Short mmCIF file of C-alpha atoms in Angstrom, two decimals:
data_model
loop_
_atom_site.label_atom_id
_atom_site.label_comp_id
_atom_site.label_asym_id
_atom_site.label_seq_id
_atom_site.Cartn_x
_atom_site.Cartn_y
_atom_site.Cartn_z
CA MET Y 1 91.20 115.59 91.74
CA PRO Y 2 94.94 114.88 91.32
CA ALA Y 3 97.03 117.93 90.44
CA PHE Y 4 99.28 115.94 88.09
CA SER Y 5 98.54 113.43 85.34
CA ARG Y 6 101.83 111.60 85.81
CA VAL Y 7 104.83 111.50 88.11
CA ILE Y 8 108.48 110.62 87.49
CA GLY Y 9 110.97 109.37 90.08
CA ILE Y 10 114.70 109.61 89.35
CA ASP Y 11 117.43 107.96 91.41
CA TYR Y 12 120.42 110.07 90.41
CA SER Y 13 124.12 109.32 90.06
CA GLY Y 14 127.17 111.58 89.99
CA ALA Y 15 129.50 108.88 88.71
CA GLU Y 16 131.72 109.20 85.64
CA THR Y 17 130.76 111.79 82.98
CA PRO Y 18 127.52 113.27 81.56
CA ASN Y 19 127.88 111.01 78.51
CA ALA Y 20 128.49 107.76 80.40
CA GLY Y 21 125.78 105.14 80.77
CA LEU Y 22 125.27 104.69 84.52
CA LYS Y 23 123.77 101.60 86.11
CA GLY Y 24 122.87 103.63 89.18
CA LEU Y 25 120.82 106.21 87.26
CA ARG Y 26 117.24 104.94 87.19
CA VAL Y 27 113.94 106.43 86.02
CA TYR Y 28 110.41 105.32 86.96
CA LEU Y 29 107.14 106.77 85.70
CA ALA Y 30 103.57 106.43 86.99
CA GLU Y 31 100.54 107.58 85.03
CA GLY Y 32 97.08 107.94 86.54
CA ASP Y 33 96.27 105.02 88.84
CA LEU Y 34 98.85 102.71 87.27
CA PRO Y 35 101.83 101.53 89.36
CA PRO Y 36 105.27 102.97 88.56
CA ARG Y 37 107.20 101.29 85.77
CA GLU Y 38 110.82 101.64 84.84
CA VAL Y 39 111.55 103.77 81.78
CA SER Y 40 114.25 102.13 79.69
CA LEU Y 41 116.43 103.60 76.98
CA GLY Y 42 114.52 101.48 74.48
CA GLU Y 43 111.64 103.94 74.85
CA VAL Y 44 113.83 106.93 73.98
CA SER Y 45 114.14 107.78 70.28
CA PRO Y 46 116.80 108.37 69.26
CA PRO Y 47 118.65 106.57 72.07
CA SER Y 48 120.66 109.01 74.19
CA SER Y 49 123.49 106.54 74.72
CA PRO Y 50 124.94 103.55 72.89
CA ARG Y 51 124.93 101.77 76.24
CA LYS Y 52 121.90 100.22 77.89
CA TYR Y 53 121.85 102.61 80.85
CA TRP Y 54 120.79 106.23 81.12
CA THR Y 55 123.28 109.09 80.95
CA ARG Y 56 122.82 112.33 82.88
CA LYS Y 57 122.69 114.20 79.59
CA GLY Y 58 120.12 111.76 78.22
CA VAL Y 59 117.88 112.10 81.29
CA ALA Y 60 117.96 115.91 81.06
CA GLU Y 61 117.10 115.88 77.34
CA TRP Y 62 114.32 113.34 77.92
CA LEU Y 63 112.86 115.48 80.72
CA VAL Y 64 112.86 118.53 78.46
CA LYS Y 65 110.79 116.56 75.94
CA ARG Y 66 108.38 115.11 78.50
CA LEU Y 67 107.90 118.36 80.44
CA GLY Y 68 107.41 120.24 77.19
CA GLU Y 69 104.27 118.20 76.54
CA ASP Y 70 100.88 119.45 77.64
CA VAL Y 71 100.69 116.86 80.43
CA PRO Y 72 101.05 118.15 84.02
CA THR Y 73 103.93 116.13 85.44
CA LEU Y 74 105.65 116.08 88.83
CA VAL Y 75 109.30 115.00 88.83
CA GLY Y 76 111.26 114.02 91.94
CA ILE Y 77 115.08 113.91 91.72
CA ASP Y 78 117.25 112.80 94.62
CA HIS Y 79 120.11 115.27 94.71
CA GLY Y 80 120.48 118.68 96.29
CA PHE Y 81 119.07 121.56 94.25
CA SER Y 82 120.95 124.32 96.07
CA PHE Y 83 123.47 125.02 98.84
CA PRO Y 84 123.32 126.24 102.47
CA LEU Y 85 123.21 129.98 103.13
CA PRO Y 86 126.80 130.03 104.50
CA TYR Y 87 127.96 129.12 100.97
CA PHE Y 88 126.21 132.18 99.52
CA GLU Y 89 127.67 134.38 102.24
CA ALA Y 90 131.21 132.98 101.95
CA HIS Y 91 131.29 133.66 98.21
CA GLY Y 92 129.40 136.95 98.24
CA LEU Y 93 126.47 135.60 96.20
CA ALA Y 94 123.03 137.11 96.05
CA HIS Y 95 120.30 135.04 97.69
CA ASP Y 96 118.84 134.22 94.29
CA TRP Y 97 118.57 130.69 92.92
CA PRO Y 98 118.74 131.42 89.15
CA THR Y 99 121.87 133.51 89.74
CA PHE Y 100 123.30 130.68 91.82
CA LEU Y 101 122.71 128.21 88.98
CA ASP Y 102 124.65 130.36 86.51
CA ASP Y 103 127.50 131.00 88.92
CA PHE Y 104 127.79 127.36 89.89
CA GLN Y 105 127.86 126.11 86.31
CA ARG Y 106 130.63 128.57 85.45
CA HIS Y 107 132.80 127.15 88.22
CA TRP Y 108 131.60 123.54 88.13
CA PRO Y 109 130.87 122.78 84.42
CA THR Y 110 129.94 119.18 85.15
CA ASP Y 111 127.43 119.20 82.31
CA GLU Y 112 130.22 119.46 79.74
CA ASP Y 113 131.14 116.36 77.76
CA HIS Y 114 133.76 114.06 79.27
CA THR Y 115 133.89 116.01 82.54
CA TYR Y 116 134.03 114.10 85.82
CA VAL Y 117 133.07 115.80 89.09
CA ASP Y 118 136.51 114.82 90.34
CA PHE Y 119 138.14 116.68 87.43
CA VAL Y 120 136.71 119.89 88.88
CA ARG Y 121 137.57 118.88 92.43
CA ASP Y 122 141.16 118.23 91.38
CA GLY Y 123 141.46 121.48 89.42
CA THR Y 124 141.83 119.94 85.95
CA ALA Y 125 138.50 121.39 84.80
CA GLY Y 126 136.46 124.44 85.74
CA ASN Y 127 137.33 126.50 88.79
CA GLY Y 128 135.82 124.57 91.67
CA ALA Y 129 138.38 125.87 94.15
CA ALA Y 130 136.69 129.27 93.95
CA ARG Y 131 133.31 127.77 94.87
CA ILE Y 132 133.76 125.19 97.59
CA GLY Y 133 131.77 124.55 100.75
CA ASN Y 134 132.27 123.03 104.16
CA ALA Y 135 131.01 119.54 104.97
CA ARG Y 136 129.73 120.91 108.29
CA TRP Y 137 127.32 123.22 106.46
CA ARG Y 138 123.85 121.75 106.15
CA ARG Y 139 120.71 123.26 104.74
CA LEU Y 140 117.71 123.71 106.98
CA THR Y 141 115.86 120.93 105.16
CA GLU Y 142 118.75 118.52 105.75
CA GLN Y 143 118.71 119.35 109.46
CA ARG Y 144 114.98 118.65 109.59
CA ALA Y 145 115.28 115.43 107.57
CA GLY Y 146 117.37 113.73 110.23
CA GLY Y 147 119.87 111.54 108.39
CA ALA Y 148 120.41 113.69 105.30
CA LYS Y 149 124.06 114.61 104.72
CA SER Y 150 125.56 117.93 103.72
CA VAL Y 151 125.76 118.56 99.97
CA PHE Y 152 129.51 119.11 100.55
CA HIS Y 153 130.15 115.82 102.33
CA PHE Y 154 132.04 113.85 99.67
CA ASP Y 155 133.45 110.31 99.73
CA VAL Y 156 131.34 108.80 102.53
CA PRO Y 157 128.51 106.24 102.46
CA GLY Y 158 125.17 107.86 101.73
CA SER Y 159 126.78 111.00 100.31
CA VAL Y 160 124.80 113.11 97.86
CA ALA Y 161 127.66 115.56 97.25
CA LYS Y 162 128.85 114.10 93.96
CA SER Y 163 125.36 113.65 92.51
CA THR Y 164 124.47 117.20 93.60
CA HIS Y 165 127.56 118.72 91.99
CA ALA Y 166 126.88 116.68 88.84
CA GLY Y 167 123.17 117.39 88.71
CA ILE Y 168 122.77 121.10 89.42
CA PRO Y 169 124.02 122.21 85.97
CA TRP Y 170 121.38 119.96 84.39
CA LEU Y 171 118.64 121.72 86.39
CA ARG Y 172 119.91 124.93 84.78
CA PHE Y 173 119.81 123.21 81.36
CA ILE Y 174 116.17 122.19 81.83
CA ARG Y 175 115.24 125.63 83.13
CA GLN Y 176 116.87 127.34 80.14
CA ARG Y 177 115.09 125.06 77.68
CA LEU Y 178 111.62 125.21 79.23
CA GLY Y 179 111.47 128.55 81.02
CA ALA Y 180 108.16 129.20 82.77
CA HIS Y 181 106.70 125.98 81.35
CA VAL Y 182 108.16 124.10 84.34
CA HIS Y 183 107.98 125.10 88.01
CA PHE Y 184 111.05 124.43 90.16
CA TRP Y 185 109.68 123.97 93.66
CA PRO Y 186 110.03 125.89 95.96
CA PHE Y 187 112.34 128.37 94.16
CA ASP Y 188 109.57 129.50 91.80
CA GLY Y 189 107.07 129.61 94.66
CA TRP Y 190 105.54 127.18 97.15
CA ASP Y 191 102.29 127.01 95.19
CA ILE Y 192 102.51 125.24 91.83
CA PRO Y 193 100.12 126.79 89.30
CA ALA Y 194 97.36 124.49 88.10
CA GLY Y 195 98.27 122.66 84.92
CA ARG Y 196 102.00 123.38 85.31
CA SER Y 197 104.65 120.65 85.45
CA ALA Y 198 107.06 120.79 88.38
CA ILE Y 199 110.43 119.46 89.53
CA ALA Y 200 111.23 118.92 93.22
CA GLU Y 201 114.10 117.60 95.28
CA VAL Y 202 113.36 114.32 97.06
CA TYR Y 203 115.04 111.94 99.51
CA PRO Y 204 114.00 108.33 98.81
CA ALA Y 205 115.16 107.13 102.24
CA LEU Y 206 112.00 108.79 103.55
CA TRP Y 207 109.78 106.31 101.72
CA SER Y 208 111.74 103.31 100.43
CA ARG Y 209 110.63 101.11 103.33
CA ASP Y 210 106.97 101.86 102.61
CA PHE Y 211 107.07 99.73 99.48
CA ALA Y 212 107.97 96.07 98.95
CA ASN Y 213 111.23 95.67 97.01
CA GLU Y 214 109.98 92.92 94.67
CA GLY Y 215 113.43 92.05 93.36
CA ARG Y 216 114.55 95.55 92.39
CA THR Y 217 118.12 96.71 92.90
CA GLY Y 218 118.69 99.44 95.47
CA ASP Y 219 118.82 102.13 92.78
CA GLN Y 220 115.73 100.80 91.04
CA HIS Y 221 113.84 100.64 94.31
CA ASP Y 222 114.77 104.20 95.25
CA ALA Y 223 113.47 105.49 91.90
CA PHE Y 224 110.36 103.30 92.21
CA SER Y 225 109.74 104.56 95.77
CA ILE Y 226 109.98 108.18 94.66
CA ALA Y 227 107.44 107.63 91.89
CA ALA Y 228 105.18 105.48 94.08
CA TRP Y 229 105.07 107.99 96.94
CA LEU Y 230 104.53 110.97 94.65
CA SER Y 231 101.77 109.11 92.84
CA ARG Y 232 100.07 108.11 96.08
CA ALA Y 233 100.29 111.60 97.57
CA ASN Y 234 99.04 113.11 94.31
CA ARG Y 235 96.03 110.80 94.17
CA ASP Y 236 95.02 110.78 97.85
CA GLY Y 237 95.16 114.56 98.18
CA SER Y 238 97.95 114.70 100.78
CA LEU Y 239 100.50 116.22 98.39
CA ALA Y 240 99.22 119.77 98.96
CA ALA Y 241 100.20 119.67 102.63
CA PHE Y 242 103.73 118.51 101.81
CA LEU Y 243 104.08 121.31 99.28
CA SER Y 244 103.45 123.76 102.13
CA PRO Y 245 105.66 122.64 105.06
CA ASP Y 246 105.16 124.28 108.44
CA LEU Y 247 107.91 126.91 108.34
CA SER Y 248 108.22 130.32 109.96
CA PRO Y 249 108.45 133.31 107.61
CA SER Y 250 112.24 133.49 108.04
CA GLU Y 251 112.61 129.75 107.48
CA ARG Y 252 110.49 129.96 104.37
CA THR Y 253 112.67 132.75 103.01
CA GLN Y 254 115.76 130.65 103.75
CA ALA Y 255 114.28 127.60 102.02
CA GLU Y 256 113.48 129.65 98.92
CA VAL Y 257 117.25 130.02 98.51
CA GLU Y 258 118.50 126.70 99.92
CA GLY Y 259 115.67 124.58 98.57
CA TRP Y 260 113.52 122.06 100.39
CA ILE Y 261 113.18 118.28 100.26
CA LEU Y 262 109.61 117.39 99.35
CA GLY Y 263 108.18 115.21 102.13
CA VAL Y 264 110.20 116.69 104.99
CA GLN Y 265 108.12 118.35 107.65
CA GLY Y 266 108.75 121.93 108.62
CA SER Y 267 108.78 122.55 112.35
CA THR Y 268 109.30 118.96 113.44
CA PRO Y 269 112.72 117.38 112.67
CA SER Y 270 111.42 113.98 111.64
CA LEU Y 271 110.47 112.03 108.56
CA SER Y 272 107.17 112.72 106.81
CA ARG Y 273 104.88 110.30 105.07
CA ALA Y 274 101.67 110.80 103.15
CA GLY Y 275 98.90 108.98 104.96
CA PRO Y 276 99.24 105.83 107.06
CA GLN Y 277 102.12 103.45 106.45
CA ARG Y 278 101.06 100.61 104.21
CA PRO Y 279 102.77 97.57 105.85
CA LYS Y 280 100.50 95.82 108.32
CA ALA Y 281 101.68 95.49 111.90
CA SER Y 282 101.83 91.70 111.65
CA THR Y 283 104.35 91.88 108.80
CA VAL Y 284 106.70 94.48 110.29
CA ALA Y 285 109.24 93.57 112.96
CA THR Y 286 108.86 95.38 116.29
CA ARG Y 287 111.17 98.37 116.58
CA PRO Y 288 113.92 97.66 119.16
CA THR Y 289 113.88 100.00 122.14
CA LEU Y 290 117.24 100.70 123.74
CA ASN Y 291 117.52 100.97 127.50
CA ALA Y 292 120.11 102.62 129.69
CA SER Y 293 122.44 99.65 129.45
CA ASP Y 294 122.32 99.82 125.67
CA SER Y 295 123.18 103.46 125.00
CA GLY Y 296 122.28 105.62 127.95
CA SER Y 297 119.21 106.98 126.16
CA THR Y 298 116.06 105.61 124.59
CA LYS Y 299 116.58 108.05 121.70
CA VAL Y 300 120.25 107.58 120.74
CA CYS Y 301 121.71 105.72 117.76
CA PRO Y 302 124.00 103.00 119.20
CA GLU Y 303 126.50 103.50 116.37
CA CYS Y 304 127.12 107.26 116.41
CA GLY Y 305 125.15 108.70 119.30
CA HIS Y 306 122.74 110.73 117.15
CA VAL Y 307 119.81 111.81 119.33
CA PHE Y 308 116.32 111.29 117.95
CA ARG Y 309 113.98 113.95 119.24
CA GLY Y 310 110.40 113.64 120.36
CA GLY Y 311 110.85 110.44 122.36
CA THR Y 312 110.48 108.16 119.33
CA TRP Y 313 112.61 106.33 116.79
CA GLY Y 314 111.14 108.32 113.87
CA GLY Y 315 113.87 108.62 111.26
CA ILE Y 316 116.08 105.74 112.43
CA ASP Y 317 115.81 103.79 109.17
CA ALA Y 318 116.74 106.78 106.98
CA HIS Y 319 119.54 107.65 109.44
CA TRP Y 320 120.76 104.05 109.43
CA LYS Y 321 120.97 103.97 105.64
CA ALA Y 322 122.21 107.49 104.93
CA VAL Y 323 124.72 107.91 107.79
CA HIS Y 324 125.93 104.36 108.30
CA GLY Y 325 125.48 103.06 104.76
CA GLN Y 326 123.60 99.96 105.88
CA ILE Y 327 121.63 97.62 103.67
CA MET Y 328 120.05 95.82 106.61
CA PRO Y 329 117.04 97.40 108.33
CA TYR Y 330 117.83 98.77 111.78
CA GLU Y 331 115.85 96.12 113.65
CA VAL Y 332 117.88 93.41 111.86
CA ALA Y 333 121.26 95.10 112.21
CA TRP Y 334 121.08 96.13 115.87
CA PRO Y 335 120.95 92.60 117.35
CA ILE Y 336 124.04 91.76 115.28
CA ILE Y 337 125.88 94.75 116.72
CA LYS Y 338 124.83 93.79 120.25
CA ALA Y 339 126.25 90.32 119.64
CA GLY Y 340 129.59 91.81 118.61
CA GLY Y 341 129.10 91.37 114.88
CA LYS Y 342 129.19 93.90 112.04
CA PRO Y 343 126.20 94.37 109.72
CA SER Y 344 126.83 94.42 105.98
CA ALA Y 345 127.56 97.96 104.78
CA LYS Y 346 126.34 99.26 101.46
#
């Protein structure tokens, strides 16, 4: 029996201010066996923004309403929920997520009206200079995810730094409003109590190629893919395994501070999927295999030299999108590179 009655997938955006309608901020919802559908502002009463697109403030307020209902709901949001342990150590912070949320919001008040993330970065708002990190610092879950970037890696294709710095204060907002009514995984525990709603960090690049695009924009498809994968894993029973990744006791303790991306395996640094991939072999192009003349290794990205472990290309598509900002699938882009061309960058 599914643990949740509905799932919500959110493709986040750290652009502009909390009050600004953002085209890149998309919300999809799936109930029961029904496919995910986009949730528009027309369904929100009163509307959270005079514009036609969601605002970060509007999404947070809407989630408080939905998660306050007696309907077990799993929400996936694609920005970092916490920072690497070196950040806690550099700033003398306790290894405690609720304390981190309060401290971060005091220094990065990106939930305040008319506040851009860049205002804090530039020193015109908050006190971000007292709480900065290093782009070389990555959480354990980002290391295991393959192509996931550091939450401090700003201003590069595939960056989640701005959305993370914009979104964390809103996690605090939801937590303050709902208290124990919502479970923040894995900070409140790896096991989600029966009947409880939960919010988890996700990485849509893990799953976006599992589902046909069907005319959606990139942001819409990411939100759709989050909801579709969560719904599938919830209904086919595989979600429980992903909520308990294979981590050592010390790694589990670390992840309870740094957070964990739902869907990333524990001990194996590769991408995770619930159940078999849906595309049939006849409809998916054969994965190119590099030889020594191509890159010197059958497991090396020809663009940056990233080594893929385990003797396979697992993770290349997420790496290709997140690190190199490519729209084209790897098997389409690589022949263009070999011919001396340049694939279209996102």
